[in-house]
PDB file of C-alpha atoms in Angstrom:
ATOM      1  CA  MET N 187     -20.505  18.140 -52.890  1.00 39.00           C
ATOM      2  CA  SER N 188     -18.757  19.113 -49.910  1.00 43.00           C
ATOM      3  CA  SER N 189     -18.376  16.818 -46.877  1.00 51.00           C
ATOM      4  CA  LYS N 190     -18.751  19.414 -43.954  1.00 79.00           C
ATOM      5  CA  LEU N 191     -21.795  21.993 -44.137  1.00 89.00           C
ATOM      6  CA  SER N 192     -20.391  25.408 -44.121  1.00 91.00           C
ATOM      7  CA  ASN N 193     -20.944  27.147 -40.685  1.00 93.00           C
ATOM      8  CA  GLU N 194     -23.508  29.655 -42.379  1.00 95.00           C
ATOM      9  CA  LYS N 195     -25.844  26.255 -42.992  1.00 95.00           C
ATOM     10  CA  LEU N 196     -25.072  24.819 -39.754  1.00 95.00           C
ATOM     11  CA  ALA N 197     -26.752  28.103 -38.217  1.00 96.00           C
ATOM     12  CA  TYR N 198     -29.344  27.351 -40.468  1.00 97.00           C
ATOM     13  CA  PHE N 199     -30.216  24.183 -39.504  1.00 97.00           C
ATOM     14  CA  LYS N 200     -29.718  24.953 -36.021  1.00 97.00           C
ATOM     15  CA  GLU N 201     -32.323  27.325 -36.220  1.00 97.00           C
ATOM     16  CA  LYS N 202     -34.661  25.655 -37.801  1.00 97.00           C
ATOM     17  CA  LEU N 203     -34.424  22.668 -35.655  1.00 97.00           C
ATOM     18  CA  ILE N 204     -34.724  25.337 -32.716  1.00 97.00           C
ATOM     19  CA  GLN N 205     -38.012  26.609 -34.025  1.00 97.00           C
ATOM     20  CA  LEU N 206     -39.237  22.602 -34.931  1.00 96.00           C
ATOM     21  CA  LYS N 207     -38.135  22.141 -30.930  1.00 96.00           C
ATOM     22  CA  LYS N 208     -40.410  25.119 -29.907  1.00 96.00           C
ATOM     23  CA  GLU N 209     -43.295  24.175 -32.022  1.00 95.00           C
ATOM     24  CA  THR N 210     -43.191  20.316 -30.996  1.00 94.00           C
ATOM     25  CA  GLU N 211     -42.990  21.717 -27.328  1.00 94.00           C
ATOM     26  CA  GLN N 212     -46.033  23.522 -27.926  1.00 92.00           C
ATOM     27  CA  ARG N 213     -48.055  20.851 -29.167  1.00 88.00           C
ATOM     28  CA  ILE N 214     -46.659  18.558 -26.538  1.00 86.00           C
ATOM     29  CA  GLU N 215     -48.171  21.393 -24.276  1.00 87.00           C
ATOM     30  CA  SER N 216     -51.787  22.346 -25.393  1.00 84.00           C
ATOM     31  CA  THR N 217     -52.142  17.871 -25.327  1.00 76.00           C
ATOM     32  CA  ASN N 218     -51.229  18.088 -21.642  1.00 74.00           C
ATOM     33  CA  ASN N 219     -53.268  20.641 -20.701  1.00 69.00           C
ATOM     34  CA  ASN N 220     -56.675  18.925 -22.103  1.00 60.00           C
ATOM     35  CA  GLY N 221     -57.585  16.703 -19.059  1.00 54.00           C
ATOM     36  CA  PRO N 222     -58.975  13.145 -19.865  1.00 50.00           C
ATOM     37  CA  ASN N 223     -62.344  14.788 -18.776  1.00 50.00           C
ATOM     38  CA  ASP N 224     -62.350  18.033 -20.275  1.00 50.00           C
ATOM     39  CA  SER N 225     -64.734  17.381 -22.929  1.00 48.00           C
ATOM     40  CA  VAL N 226     -66.748  14.868 -20.235  1.00 47.00           C
ATOM     41  CA  GLN N 227     -67.531  17.785 -18.015  1.00 48.00           C
ATOM     42  CA  GLU N 228     -68.353  20.274 -20.922  1.00 50.00           C
ATOM     43  CA  LEU N 229     -71.355  17.581 -21.132  1.00 47.00           C
ATOM     44  CA  ALA N 230     -72.062  17.156 -17.488  1.00 49.00           C
ATOM     45  CA  ASP N 231     -75.667  18.953 -17.621  1.00 48.00           C
ATOM     46  CA  TYR N 232     -76.605  15.791 -20.328  1.00 55.00           C
ATOM     47  CA  ASP N 233     -76.926  12.605 -19.846  1.00 58.00           C
ATOM     48  CA  ASN N 234     -73.580  11.305 -21.198  1.00 61.00           C
ATOM     49  CA  HIS N 235     -74.751   8.611 -24.497  1.00 62.00           C
ATOM     50  CA  PRO N 236     -72.268   5.775 -24.985  1.00 65.00           C
ATOM     51  CA  ALA N 237     -71.835   7.233 -28.265  1.00 67.00           C
ATOM     52  CA  ASP N 238     -70.344  10.358 -26.826  1.00 65.00           C
ATOM     53  CA  MET N 239     -68.467   8.431 -24.335  1.00 68.00           C
ATOM     54  CA  GLY N 240     -67.088   6.403 -27.253  1.00 70.00           C
ATOM     55  CA  THR N 241     -65.983   9.680 -28.755  1.00 71.00           C
ATOM     56  CA  GLU N 242     -64.207  10.417 -26.050  1.00 72.00           C
ATOM     57  CA  GLN N 243     -62.202   7.659 -25.435  1.00 74.00           C
ATOM     58  CA  PHE N 244     -61.162   7.557 -29.294  1.00 71.00           C
ATOM     59  CA  GLU N 245     -59.652  11.470 -28.875  1.00 74.00           C
ATOM     60  CA  GLN N 246     -57.922  10.738 -25.382  1.00 74.00           C
ATOM     61  CA  GLU N 247     -56.199   7.343 -27.153  1.00 75.00           C
ATOM     62  CA  ARG N 248     -55.790   9.994 -30.383  1.00 76.00           C
ATOM     63  CA  ASP N 249     -53.825  12.156 -28.527  1.00 73.00           C
ATOM     64  CA  ALA N 250     -52.466   9.911 -26.484  1.00 76.00           C
ATOM     65  CA  GLY N 251     -50.534   8.260 -29.594  1.00 79.00           C
ATOM     66  CA  LEU N 252     -50.125  11.907 -30.832  1.00 83.00           C
ATOM     67  CA  GLU N 253     -47.930  12.727 -27.815  1.00 84.00           C
ATOM     68  CA  LEU N 254     -45.892   9.631 -27.746  1.00 88.00           C
ATOM     69  CA  VAL N 255     -44.976  10.600 -31.908  1.00 90.00           C
ATOM     70  CA  TRP N 256     -44.106  14.425 -30.919  1.00 90.00           C
ATOM     71  CA  GLN N 257     -42.013  13.211 -28.051  1.00 92.00           C
ATOM     72  CA  ASP N 258     -40.006  10.734 -30.437  1.00 94.00           C
ATOM     73  CA  GLN N 259     -39.919  13.893 -33.031  1.00 94.00           C
ATOM     74  CA  LEU N 260     -38.684  16.060 -30.198  1.00 96.00           C
ATOM     75  CA  GLN N 261     -35.834  13.558 -29.065  1.00 96.00           C
ATOM     76  CA  GLU N 262     -34.818  13.644 -32.552  1.00 96.00           C
ATOM     77  CA  ILE N 263     -34.387  17.361 -32.627  1.00 97.00           C
ATOM     78  CA  LYS N 264     -32.828  17.214 -29.800  1.00 97.00           C
ATOM     79  CA  ASP N 265     -30.696  14.419 -31.073  1.00 97.00           C
ATOM     80  CA  ALA N 266     -29.883  16.652 -34.266  1.00 97.00           C
ATOM     81  CA  LEU N 267     -29.029  19.927 -32.194  1.00 97.00           C
ATOM     82  CA  ALA N 268     -26.900  17.537 -30.569  1.00 97.00           C
ATOM     83  CA  ARG N 269     -25.011  16.521 -33.528  1.00 96.00           C
ATOM     84  CA  ILE N 270     -24.771  20.071 -34.521  1.00 96.00           C
ATOM     85  CA  GLU N 271     -22.833  20.579 -31.872  1.00 95.00           C
ATOM     86  CA  ASP N 272     -20.644  17.636 -31.581  1.00 95.00           C
ATOM     87  CA  GLY N 273     -19.712  18.243 -35.390  1.00 93.00           C
ATOM     88  CA  SER N 274     -21.374  14.990 -36.816  1.00 95.00           C
ATOM     89  CA  TYR N 275     -24.268  16.607 -38.224  1.00 96.00           C
ATOM     90  CA  GLY N 276     -24.937  15.985 -41.671  1.00 95.00           C
ATOM     91  CA  ILE N 277     -22.824  12.849 -41.746  1.00 95.00           C
ATOM     92  CA  SER N 278     -24.506   9.582 -42.562  1.00 95.00           C
ATOM     93  CA  GLU N 279     -24.223   7.647 -39.190  1.00 93.00           C
ATOM     94  CA  LYS N 280     -24.184   4.601 -41.019  1.00 94.00           C
ATOM     95  CA  SER N 281     -22.067   4.974 -43.581  1.00 93.00           C
ATOM     96  CA  GLY N 282     -20.038   8.294 -42.963  1.00 93.00           C
ATOM     97  CA  LYS N 283     -21.345   9.940 -45.993  1.00 94.00           C
ATOM     98  CA  PRO N 284     -22.392  13.437 -46.468  1.00 95.00           C
ATOM     99  CA  ILE N 285     -26.149  13.779 -45.890  1.00 95.00           C
ATOM    100  CA  PRO N 286     -27.455  16.083 -49.355  1.00 94.00           C
ATOM    101  CA  GLU N 287     -28.665  19.465 -48.112  1.00 94.00           C
ATOM    102  CA  GLU N 288     -31.791  19.114 -50.019  1.00 95.00           C
ATOM    103  CA  ARG N 289     -32.633  15.819 -47.430  1.00 94.00           C
ATOM    104  CA  LEU N 290     -31.783  18.082 -44.378  1.00 96.00           C
ATOM    105  CA  GLU N 291     -34.088  20.778 -46.075  1.00 95.00           C
ATOM    106  CA  VAL N 292     -36.588  18.586 -45.950  1.00 95.00           C
ATOM    107  CA  MET N 293     -36.114  16.256 -42.987  1.00 95.00           C
ATOM    108  CA  PRO N 294     -33.599  18.636 -40.559  1.00 96.00           C
ATOM    109  CA  THR N 295     -33.730  15.620 -38.044  1.00 96.00           C
ATOM    110  CA  ALA N 296     -32.100  13.211 -40.341  1.00 96.00           C
ATOM    111  CA  LYS N 297     -29.311  11.170 -39.849  1.00 94.00           C
ATOM    112  CA  ASN N 298     -28.869   8.655 -42.464  1.00 94.00           C
ATOM    113  CA  LEU N 299     -28.852   8.781 -46.353  1.00 92.00           C
ATOM    114  CA  VAL N 300     -31.947   7.486 -48.203  1.00 89.00           C
ATOM    115  CA  GLY N 301     -31.908   3.942 -48.372  1.00 87.00           C
ATOM    116  CA  GLU N 302     -29.792   3.560 -45.110  1.00 82.00           C
ATOM    117  CA  GLU N 303     -32.918   3.813 -42.905  1.00 63.00           C
ATOM    118  CA  GLU N 304     -33.880   0.161 -42.589  1.00 47.00           C
TER     119      GLU N 304
END
């Protein structure tokens, strides 16, 4: 196994990361377009039952949690793209050893070898 990814592989992973970035940004945007009262307004003609309000609150909290996860994922993608630009992509930040292409295929934002995560 070589210590550096080929230019073709780097271009492949860069394109994959750019696509992931677009998808993640779209998820964040779609969450932001749903205001906290959107679902409640649909029920404006009906009495708001406490269970409906509880469901709405749960959905808002879930969406907020998902947005945080997507924001973290977006930052990981940006970091991986920066590593491609600075030439450190595919090299473990902890050990300096090459990250197997198979791992990068499954997790293109990987910055460490399996077992170095903790």
